[in-house]
Amino acid sequence: MASYKIGAALSGGFIKGFAHLGVYQALLEHDIKPEIIAGVSAGALAGAFLADGREPYQCLECFKGHNTLDFTKIVIPKTGFFKLNSFIDFLKETLTAKRIEDLKIPMLIVATDLDHGKSVIFRKGGLAERIAASCSMPVMFTPQYINGTYYVDGGVLQNLPVSVIRKECEKIVAINVSPMETSDYKKNLASIAYRSYQFMFRANTLRERESSDLLIEPAGLREYGNREMDKADRIFKQGYDCANEEIKRRIAETGTIWK
């Protein structure tokens, strides 16, 4: 028997992760209240702030006045262009819970074990360090070293963690803020690398999307660059509006929000 009525699976997506908060706000307004959260990368970050007991708009406020460079430090690129030490410090200072098991809503954080080539689910341990591990996009950020193992972005192997909580939940809301949208792209190193990551993340979400009970994929987020933290309010609203539209569409067509 499932332990939770509703769970939420939050995808990776870098700056697009602010859309998770907007979608979550819409869910709450429709009386959909997840009892457990599984998050990857940006989804792990958004999920941790929600699981820490904050309302979605309060989570957004925590990032006001910051920019991407506040959380990173450029280094000689031996294992990555940036270190996330400042990001970890910010998380430790801002989040009330210091360990995953201390969060008010149960949470699972997904990262990729770089040493052994497998997806790892963190259910306990230092919260800030494990969020950073889940967010450490290869090459861009240096891998996180935890208990003798190097970890990188959870999205490398599992960018939408539905299966992580599938057996524990009656219903799962999957929020994918990184749907593949075909578009023109710049033919430079950064754009080609990022687009390649998108293909990889998209490929490993196909089965996960199908096993969810409510899938919300905010559109139009590709226009936001990963350094545009000042656009967080707009991204939040886009997630909020898309979620409301999808919920209303489902109710109109089938009489229920669930599959």
PDB file of C-alpha atoms in Angstrom:
ATOM      1  CA  MET A   1       0.000   0.000   0.000  1.00  0.00           C
ATOM      2  CA  ALA A   2       1.287   3.466  -0.921  1.00  0.00           C
ATOM      3  CA  SER A   3       2.591   5.575   1.945  1.00  0.00           C
ATOM      4  CA  TYR A   4       1.570   8.929   0.416  1.00  0.00           C
ATOM      5  CA  LYS A   5      -1.526  10.097  -1.455  1.00  0.00           C
ATOM      6  CA  ILE A   6       0.313  12.614  -3.641  1.00  0.00           C
ATOM      7  CA  GLY A   7       3.969  13.026  -4.516  1.00  0.00           C
ATOM      8  CA  ALA A   8       5.757  15.573  -6.664  1.00  0.00           C
ATOM      9  CA  ALA A   9       8.657  14.867  -9.054  1.00  0.00           C
ATOM     10  CA  LEU A  10      10.605  17.993 -10.007  1.00  0.00           C
ATOM     11  CA  SER A  11      12.944  17.991 -13.006  1.00  0.00           C
ATOM     12  CA  GLY A  12      16.230  19.727 -13.599  1.00  0.00           C
ATOM     13  CA  GLY A  13      16.353  22.883 -15.676  1.00  0.00           C
ATOM     14  CA  PHE A  14      18.804  25.441 -14.231  1.00  0.00           C
ATOM     15  CA  ILE A  15      17.229  28.935 -14.254  1.00  0.00           C
ATOM     16  CA  LYS A  16      13.936  27.429 -15.442  1.00  0.00           C
ATOM     17  CA  GLY A  17      13.647  25.864 -11.997  1.00  0.00           C
ATOM     18  CA  PHE A  18      11.820  28.980 -10.778  1.00  0.00           C
ATOM     19  CA  ALA A  19       8.876  27.698 -12.822  1.00  0.00           C
ATOM     20  CA  HIS A  20       8.617  24.807 -10.342  1.00  0.00           C
ATOM     21  CA  LEU A  21       7.600  27.313  -7.697  1.00  0.00           C
ATOM     22  CA  GLY A  22       4.907  28.820  -9.914  1.00  0.00           C
ATOM     23  CA  VAL A  23       3.498  25.396 -10.784  1.00  0.00           C
ATOM     24  CA  TYR A  24       3.544  24.419  -7.118  1.00  0.00           C
ATOM     25  CA  GLN A  25       1.604  27.578  -6.231  1.00  0.00           C
ATOM     26  CA  ALA A  26      -1.082  26.628  -8.753  1.00  0.00           C
ATOM     27  CA  LEU A  27      -1.225  23.085  -7.353  1.00  0.00           C
ATOM     28  CA  LEU A  28      -1.785  24.367  -3.833  1.00  0.00           C
ATOM     29  CA  GLU A  29      -4.577  26.661  -5.036  1.00  0.00           C
ATOM     30  CA  HIS A  30      -6.304  23.601  -6.525  1.00  0.00           C
ATOM     31  CA  ASP A  31      -5.913  21.779  -3.205  1.00  0.00           C
ATOM     32  CA  ILE A  32      -3.195  19.486  -4.563  1.00  0.00           C
ATOM     33  CA  LYS A  33      -0.722  19.177  -1.704  1.00  0.00           C
ATOM     34  CA  PRO A  34       2.221  16.831  -2.251  1.00  0.00           C
ATOM     35  CA  GLU A  35       3.237  14.858   0.821  1.00  0.00           C
ATOM     36  CA  ILE A  36       6.667  13.885  -0.539  1.00  0.00           C
ATOM     37  CA  ILE A  37       8.997  15.501  -3.088  1.00  0.00           C
ATOM     38  CA  ALA A  38      11.680  14.034  -5.342  1.00  0.00           C
ATOM     39  CA  GLY A  39      13.959  16.548  -7.020  1.00  0.00           C
ATOM     40  CA  VAL A  40      16.801  16.651  -9.520  1.00  0.00           C
ATOM     41  CA  SER A  41      19.181  19.594  -9.975  1.00  0.00           C
ATOM     42  CA  ALA A  42      17.033  22.763 -10.127  1.00  0.00           C
ATOM     43  CA  GLY A  43      14.132  20.597  -8.961  1.00  0.00           C
ATOM     44  CA  ALA A  44      16.159  19.528  -5.918  1.00  0.00           C
ATOM     45  CA  LEU A  45      16.828  23.186  -5.138  1.00  0.00           C
ATOM     46  CA  ALA A  46      13.206  24.295  -5.514  1.00  0.00           C
ATOM     47  CA  GLY A  47      11.969  21.187  -3.721  1.00  0.00           C
ATOM     48  CA  ALA A  48      14.255  21.722  -0.743  1.00  0.00           C
ATOM     49  CA  PHE A  49      12.974  25.251  -0.192  1.00  0.00           C
ATOM     50  CA  LEU A  50       9.376  24.023  -0.418  1.00  0.00           C
ATOM     51  CA  ALA A  51      10.066  21.038   1.850  1.00  0.00           C
ATOM     52  CA  ASP A  52      11.691  23.422   4.314  1.00  0.00           C
ATOM     53  CA  GLY A  53       8.230  24.815   5.008  1.00  0.00           C
ATOM     54  CA  ARG A  54       8.076  27.900   2.785  1.00  0.00           C
ATOM     55  CA  GLU A  55       5.254  28.983   0.523  1.00  0.00           C
ATOM     56  CA  PRO A  56       6.287  29.145  -3.162  1.00  0.00           C
ATOM     57  CA  TYR A  57       6.384  32.955  -3.243  1.00  0.00           C
ATOM     58  CA  GLN A  58       8.525  32.940  -0.084  1.00  0.00           C
ATOM     59  CA  CYS A  59      11.015  30.634  -1.811  1.00  0.00           C
ATOM     60  CA  LEU A  60      11.222  33.133  -4.645  1.00  0.00           C
ATOM     61  CA  GLU A  61      12.003  35.943  -2.225  1.00  0.00           C
ATOM     62  CA  CYS A  62      15.074  34.092  -0.957  1.00  0.00           C
ATOM     63  CA  PHE A  63      16.765  34.627  -4.327  1.00  0.00           C
ATOM     64  CA  LYS A  64      15.862  38.297  -4.790  1.00  0.00           C
ATOM     65  CA  GLY A  65      18.904  40.528  -5.155  1.00  0.00           C
ATOM     66  CA  HIS A  66      21.183  37.641  -6.123  1.00  0.00           C
ATOM     67  CA  ASN A  67      22.703  36.730  -9.464  1.00  0.00           C
ATOM     68  CA  THR A  68      24.320  33.550 -10.721  1.00  0.00           C
ATOM     69  CA  LEU A  69      27.836  34.818 -10.056  1.00  0.00           C
ATOM     70  CA  ASP A  70      27.008  35.209  -6.352  1.00  0.00           C
ATOM     71  CA  PHE A  71      26.841  31.425  -6.114  1.00  0.00           C
ATOM     72  CA  THR A  72      29.849  30.430  -8.213  1.00  0.00           C
ATOM     73  CA  LYS A  73      33.594  30.942  -8.300  1.00  0.00           C
ATOM     74  CA  ILE A  74      35.639  30.728 -11.485  1.00  0.00           C
ATOM     75  CA  VAL A  75      38.556  28.310 -11.204  1.00  0.00           C
ATOM     76  CA  ILE A  76      41.243  26.941 -13.492  1.00  0.00           C
ATOM     77  CA  PRO A  77      39.143  24.333 -15.332  1.00  0.00           C
ATOM     78  CA  LYS A  78      40.661  21.026 -14.276  1.00  0.00           C
ATOM     79  CA  THR A  79      37.326  19.402 -13.396  1.00  0.00           C
ATOM     80  CA  GLY A  80      34.906  22.266 -14.086  1.00  0.00           C
ATOM     81  CA  PHE A  81      34.794  25.987 -14.826  1.00  0.00           C
ATOM     82  CA  PHE A  82      33.076  26.929 -11.572  1.00  0.00           C
ATOM     83  CA  LYS A  83      33.018  25.808  -7.943  1.00  0.00           C
ATOM     84  CA  LEU A  84      29.768  25.867  -5.955  1.00  0.00           C
ATOM     85  CA  ASN A  85      31.229  26.676  -2.521  1.00  0.00           C
ATOM     86  CA  SER A  86      29.371  30.005  -2.317  1.00  0.00           C
ATOM     87  CA  PHE A  87      26.158  28.268  -3.373  1.00  0.00           C
ATOM     88  CA  ILE A  88      26.568  25.748  -0.562  1.00  0.00           C
ATOM     89  CA  ASP A  89      27.203  28.564   1.925  1.00  0.00           C
ATOM     90  CA  PHE A  90      24.031  30.336   0.744  1.00  0.00           C
ATOM     91  CA  LEU A  91      21.984  27.175   1.218  1.00  0.00           C
ATOM     92  CA  LYS A  92      23.357  26.590   4.693  1.00  0.00           C
ATOM     93  CA  GLU A  93      22.557  30.164   5.698  1.00  0.00           C
ATOM     94  CA  THR A  94      19.081  30.269   4.120  1.00  0.00           C
ATOM     95  CA  LEU A  95      17.547  26.840   4.700  1.00  0.00           C
ATOM     96  CA  THR A  96      16.305  26.058   8.200  1.00  0.00           C
ATOM     97  CA  ALA A  97      16.899  22.319   7.848  1.00  0.00           C
ATOM     98  CA  LYS A  98      20.531  21.276   7.722  1.00  0.00           C
ATOM     99  CA  ARG A  99      19.931  17.635   6.851  1.00  0.00           C
ATOM    100  CA  ILE A 100      17.518  16.053   4.390  1.00  0.00           C
ATOM    101  CA  GLU A 101      15.797  14.095   7.124  1.00  0.00           C
ATOM    102  CA  ASP A 102      15.064  17.331   9.019  1.00  0.00           C
ATOM    103  CA  LEU A 103      12.876  18.812   6.254  1.00  0.00           C
ATOM    104  CA  LYS A 104       9.196  19.336   7.079  1.00  0.00           C
ATOM    105  CA  ILE A 105       8.104  17.475   3.938  1.00  0.00           C
ATOM    106  CA  PRO A 106       9.924  14.203   3.157  1.00  0.00           C
ATOM    107  CA  MET A 107      12.315  14.653   0.258  1.00  0.00           C
ATOM    108  CA  LEU A 108      14.593  12.621  -1.987  1.00  0.00           C
ATOM    109  CA  ILE A 109      17.465  14.208  -3.900  1.00  0.00           C
ATOM    110  CA  VAL A 110      18.802  12.536  -7.036  1.00  0.00           C
ATOM    111  CA  ALA A 111      22.438  12.863  -8.129  1.00  0.00           C
ATOM    112  CA  THR A 112      24.757  10.907 -10.421  1.00  0.00           C
ATOM    113  CA  ASP A 113      27.606   8.883  -8.945  1.00  0.00           C
ATOM    114  CA  LEU A 114      30.389   9.802 -11.350  1.00  0.00           C
ATOM    115  CA  ASP A 115      32.791   7.166 -10.033  1.00  0.00           C
ATOM    116  CA  HIS A 116      30.476   4.190 -10.466  1.00  0.00           C
ATOM    117  CA  GLY A 117      28.180   5.418 -13.252  1.00  0.00           C
ATOM    118  CA  LYS A 118      24.844   5.149 -11.498  1.00  0.00           C
ATOM    119  CA  SER A 119      21.948   7.251 -10.265  1.00  0.00           C
ATOM    120  CA  VAL A 120      21.916   7.775  -6.496  1.00  0.00           C
ATOM    121  CA  ILE A 121      19.003   8.774  -4.280  1.00  0.00           C
ATOM    122  CA  PHE A 122      19.828  10.738  -1.152  1.00  0.00           C
ATOM    123  CA  ARG A 123      17.277  10.355   1.645  1.00  0.00           C
ATOM    124  CA  LYS A 124      19.453  11.641   4.450  1.00  0.00           C
ATOM    125  CA  GLY A 125      22.649  13.563   5.051  1.00  0.00           C
ATOM    126  CA  GLY A 126      23.834  17.145   4.738  1.00  0.00           C
ATOM    127  CA  LEU A 127      21.220  19.017   2.715  1.00  0.00           C
ATOM    128  CA  ALA A 128      23.271  21.808   1.128  1.00  0.00           C
ATOM    129  CA  GLU A 129      26.041  19.517  -0.102  1.00  0.00           C
ATOM    130  CA  ARG A 130      23.580  17.079  -1.670  1.00  0.00           C
ATOM    131  CA  ILE A 131      21.610  19.797  -3.423  1.00  0.00           C
ATOM    132  CA  ALA A 132      24.910  21.051  -4.865  1.00  0.00           C
ATOM    133  CA  ALA A 133      25.787  17.512  -5.970  1.00  0.00           C
ATOM    134  CA  SER A 134      22.469  17.202  -7.780  1.00  0.00           C
ATOM    135  CA  CYS A 135      23.063  20.576  -9.480  1.00  0.00           C
ATOM    136  CA  SER A 136      26.669  20.014 -10.599  1.00  0.00           C
ATOM    137  CA  MET A 137      26.339  19.982 -14.366  1.00  0.00           C
ATOM    138  CA  PRO A 138      29.452  18.252 -15.755  1.00  0.00           C
ATOM    139  CA  VAL A 139      32.165  20.519 -17.176  1.00  0.00           C
ATOM    140  CA  MET A 140      30.335  23.648 -16.038  1.00  0.00           C
ATOM    141  CA  PHE A 141      30.693  22.857 -12.319  1.00  0.00           C
ATOM    142  CA  THR A 142      33.257  20.823 -10.443  1.00  0.00           C
ATOM    143  CA  PRO A 143      31.908  17.489  -9.136  1.00  0.00           C
ATOM    144  CA  GLN A 144      30.928  17.368  -5.470  1.00  0.00           C
ATOM    145  CA  TYR A 145      32.971  15.056  -3.266  1.00  0.00           C
ATOM    146  CA  ILE A 146      30.848  13.370  -0.581  1.00  0.00           C
ATOM    147  CA  ASN A 147      32.027  10.509   1.613  1.00  0.00           C
ATOM    148  CA  GLY A 148      34.715   9.388  -0.800  1.00  0.00           C
ATOM    149  CA  THR A 149      32.646   9.631  -4.000  1.00  0.00           C
ATOM    150  CA  TYR A 150      32.346  12.276  -6.718  1.00  0.00           C
ATOM    151  CA  TYR A 151      28.845  13.313  -7.772  1.00  0.00           C
ATOM    152  CA  VAL A 152      27.471  15.323 -10.689  1.00  0.00           C
ATOM    153  CA  ASP A 153      24.070  16.495 -11.921  1.00  0.00           C
ATOM    154  CA  GLY A 154      21.321  13.967 -11.301  1.00  0.00           C
ATOM    155  CA  GLY A 155      19.822  14.800 -14.684  1.00  0.00           C
ATOM    156  CA  VAL A 156      22.633  12.996 -16.479  1.00  0.00           C
ATOM    157  CA  LEU A 157      20.827   9.703 -15.856  1.00  0.00           C
ATOM    158  CA  GLN A 158      17.422  10.729 -14.501  1.00  0.00           C
ATOM    159  CA  ASN A 159      16.102  14.220 -15.090  1.00  0.00           C
ATOM    160  CA  LEU A 160      12.492  13.600 -14.011  1.00  0.00           C
ATOM    161  CA  PRO A 161      12.406  11.431 -10.864  1.00  0.00           C
ATOM    162  CA  VAL A 162       8.927   9.895 -11.069  1.00  0.00           C
ATOM    163  CA  SER A 163      10.127   6.309 -10.623  1.00  0.00           C
ATOM    164  CA  VAL A 164      12.015   7.343  -7.492  1.00  0.00           C
ATOM    165  CA  ILE A 165       8.720   7.731  -5.574  1.00  0.00           C
ATOM    166  CA  ARG A 166       6.309   5.793  -7.810  1.00  0.00           C
ATOM    167  CA  LYS A 167       5.809   2.866  -5.424  1.00  0.00           C
ATOM    168  CA  GLU A 168       5.386   5.164  -2.430  1.00  0.00           C
ATOM    169  CA  CYS A 169       2.582   7.324  -3.890  1.00  0.00           C
ATOM    170  CA  GLU A 170      -0.981   6.831  -5.077  1.00  0.00           C
ATOM    171  CA  LYS A 171      -0.663   9.806  -7.427  1.00  0.00           C
ATOM    172  CA  ILE A 172       2.360  11.684  -8.757  1.00  0.00           C
ATOM    173  CA  VAL A 173       2.532  15.175 -10.212  1.00  0.00           C
ATOM    174  CA  ALA A 174       5.520  15.432 -12.567  1.00  0.00           C
ATOM    175  CA  ILE A 175       6.781  18.938 -13.284  1.00  0.00           C
ATOM    176  CA  ASN A 176       9.161  18.996 -16.233  1.00  0.00           C
ATOM    177  CA  VAL A 177      10.602  22.464 -16.817  1.00  0.00           C
ATOM    178  CA  SER A 178      12.951  21.198 -19.537  1.00  0.00           C
ATOM    179  CA  PRO A 179      10.726  19.863 -22.332  1.00  0.00           C
ATOM    180  CA  MET A 180      12.502  19.743 -25.670  1.00  0.00           C
ATOM    181  CA  GLU A 181      11.444  22.644 -27.857  1.00  0.00           C
ATOM    182  CA  THR A 182      12.853  22.680 -31.370  1.00  0.00           C
ATOM    183  CA  SER A 183      14.301  26.060 -32.187  1.00  0.00           C
ATOM    184  CA  ASP A 184      17.231  27.796 -33.779  1.00  0.00           C
ATOM    185  CA  TYR A 185      20.399  27.823 -31.745  1.00  0.00           C
ATOM    186  CA  LYS A 186      23.772  29.509 -31.906  1.00  0.00           C
ATOM    187  CA  LYS A 187      26.589  27.487 -33.439  1.00  0.00           C
ATOM    188  CA  ASN A 188      29.057  28.090 -30.634  1.00  0.00           C
ATOM    189  CA  LEU A 189      30.605  25.817 -28.017  1.00  0.00           C
ATOM    190  CA  ALA A 190      28.288  26.759 -25.142  1.00  0.00           C
ATOM    191  CA  SER A 191      25.064  26.523 -27.189  1.00  0.00           C
ATOM    192  CA  ILE A 192      25.998  23.200 -28.762  1.00  0.00           C
ATOM    193  CA  ALA A 193      26.965  21.712 -25.384  1.00  0.00           C
ATOM    194  CA  TYR A 194      23.770  22.952 -23.715  1.00  0.00           C
ATOM    195  CA  ARG A 195      21.575  21.664 -26.546  1.00  0.00           C
ATOM    196  CA  SER A 196      23.296  18.288 -26.352  1.00  0.00           C
ATOM    197  CA  TYR A 197      22.537  18.155 -22.629  1.00  0.00           C
ATOM    198  CA  GLN A 198      18.909  18.930 -23.435  1.00  0.00           C
ATOM    199  CA  PHE A 199      18.728  15.945 -25.790  1.00  0.00           C
ATOM    200  CA  MET A 200      20.257  13.692 -23.148  1.00  0.00           C
ATOM    201  CA  PHE A 201      17.896  14.908 -20.426  1.00  0.00           C
ATOM    202  CA  ARG A 202      14.905  14.603 -22.734  1.00  0.00           C
ATOM    203  CA  ALA A 203      15.771  11.015 -23.619  1.00  0.00           C
ATOM    204  CA  ASN A 204      15.867   9.836 -20.020  1.00  0.00           C
ATOM    205  CA  THR A 205      12.508  11.482 -19.148  1.00  0.00           C
ATOM    206  CA  LEU A 206      10.326   9.709 -21.729  1.00  0.00           C
ATOM    207  CA  ARG A 207       9.387   6.721 -19.570  1.00  0.00           C
ATOM    208  CA  GLU A 208       9.166   8.893 -16.453  1.00  0.00           C
ATOM    209  CA  ARG A 209       6.664  11.224 -18.106  1.00  0.00           C
ATOM    210  CA  GLU A 210       4.399   8.331 -19.018  1.00  0.00           C
ATOM    211  CA  SER A 211       4.320   6.917 -15.484  1.00  0.00           C
ATOM    212  CA  SER A 212       3.118  10.167 -13.895  1.00  0.00           C
ATOM    213  CA  ASP A 213      -0.543  10.863 -13.084  1.00  0.00           C
ATOM    214  CA  LEU A 214      -0.408  14.575 -13.860  1.00  0.00           C
ATOM    215  CA  LEU A 215       2.291  15.977 -16.138  1.00  0.00           C
ATOM    216  CA  ILE A 216       2.898  19.706 -16.309  1.00  0.00           C
ATOM    217  CA  GLU A 217       5.485  21.014 -18.770  1.00  0.00           C
ATOM    218  CA  PRO A 218       5.642  24.822 -18.837  1.00  0.00           C
ATOM    219  CA  ALA A 219       6.321  26.034 -22.380  1.00  0.00           C
ATOM    220  CA  GLY A 220       8.299  29.030 -23.572  1.00  0.00           C
ATOM    221  CA  LEU A 221      11.028  28.879 -20.947  1.00  0.00           C
ATOM    222  CA  ARG A 222      13.885  28.471 -23.426  1.00  0.00           C
ATOM    223  CA  GLU A 223      13.979  32.240 -23.958  1.00  0.00           C
ATOM    224  CA  TYR A 224      15.529  32.717 -20.518  1.00  0.00           C
ATOM    225  CA  GLY A 225      19.295  32.564 -20.237  1.00  0.00           C
ATOM    226  CA  ASN A 226      20.838  30.735 -17.298  1.00  0.00           C
ATOM    227  CA  ARG A 227      22.294  33.963 -15.914  1.00  0.00           C
ATOM    228  CA  GLU A 228      18.983  35.846 -15.899  1.00  0.00           C
ATOM    229  CA  MET A 229      18.089  35.404 -12.255  1.00  0.00           C
ATOM    230  CA  ASP A 230      16.465  38.842 -12.378  1.00  0.00           C
ATOM    231  CA  LYS A 231      13.728  37.225 -14.508  1.00  0.00           C
ATOM    232  CA  ALA A 232      12.734  34.842 -11.700  1.00  0.00           C
ATOM    233  CA  ASP A 233       9.345  36.526 -11.236  1.00  0.00           C
ATOM    234  CA  ARG A 234       8.496  36.078 -14.919  1.00  0.00           C
ATOM    235  CA  ILE A 235       9.580  32.450 -14.897  1.00  0.00           C
ATOM    236  CA  PHE A 236       7.511  31.841 -11.747  1.00  0.00           C
ATOM    237  CA  LYS A 237       4.420  33.351 -13.415  1.00  0.00           C
ATOM    238  CA  GLN A 238       4.937  31.317 -16.571  1.00  0.00           C
ATOM    239  CA  GLY A 239       4.962  28.135 -14.521  1.00  0.00           C
ATOM    240  CA  TYR A 240       1.900  29.284 -12.607  1.00  0.00           C
ATOM    241  CA  ASP A 241      -0.084  30.172 -15.734  1.00  0.00           C
ATOM    242  CA  CYS A 242       0.853  26.972 -17.578  1.00  0.00           C
ATOM    243  CA  ALA A 243      -0.154  24.829 -14.618  1.00  0.00           C
ATOM    244  CA  ASN A 244      -3.531  26.529 -14.306  1.00  0.00           C
ATOM    245  CA  GLU A 245      -4.160  26.122 -18.018  1.00  0.00           C
ATOM    246  CA  GLU A 246      -3.263  22.425 -17.964  1.00  0.00           C
ATOM    247  CA  ILE A 247      -5.410  21.716 -14.901  1.00  0.00           C
ATOM    248  CA  LYS A 248      -8.396  23.552 -16.376  1.00  0.00           C
ATOM    249  CA  ARG A 249      -7.943  21.748 -19.713  1.00  0.00           C
ATOM    250  CA  ARG A 250      -7.894  18.343 -18.064  1.00  0.00           C
ATOM    251  CA  ILE A 251     -10.990  19.058 -15.989  1.00  0.00           C
ATOM    252  CA  ALA A 252     -12.864  20.358 -19.046  1.00  0.00           C
ATOM    253  CA  GLU A 253     -11.921  17.350 -21.175  1.00  0.00           C
ATOM    254  CA  THR A 254     -12.107  14.465 -18.708  1.00  0.00           C
ATOM    255  CA  GLY A 255     -13.678  15.821 -15.536  1.00  0.00           C
ATOM    256  CA  THR A 256     -10.538  15.131 -13.495  1.00  0.00           C
ATOM    257  CA  ILE A 257      -6.962  16.354 -13.313  1.00  0.00           C
ATOM    258  CA  TRP A 258      -5.582  12.823 -13.121  1.00  0.00           C
ATOM    259  CA  LYS A 259      -4.955  10.305 -15.869  1.00  0.00           C
TER     260      LYS A 259
END
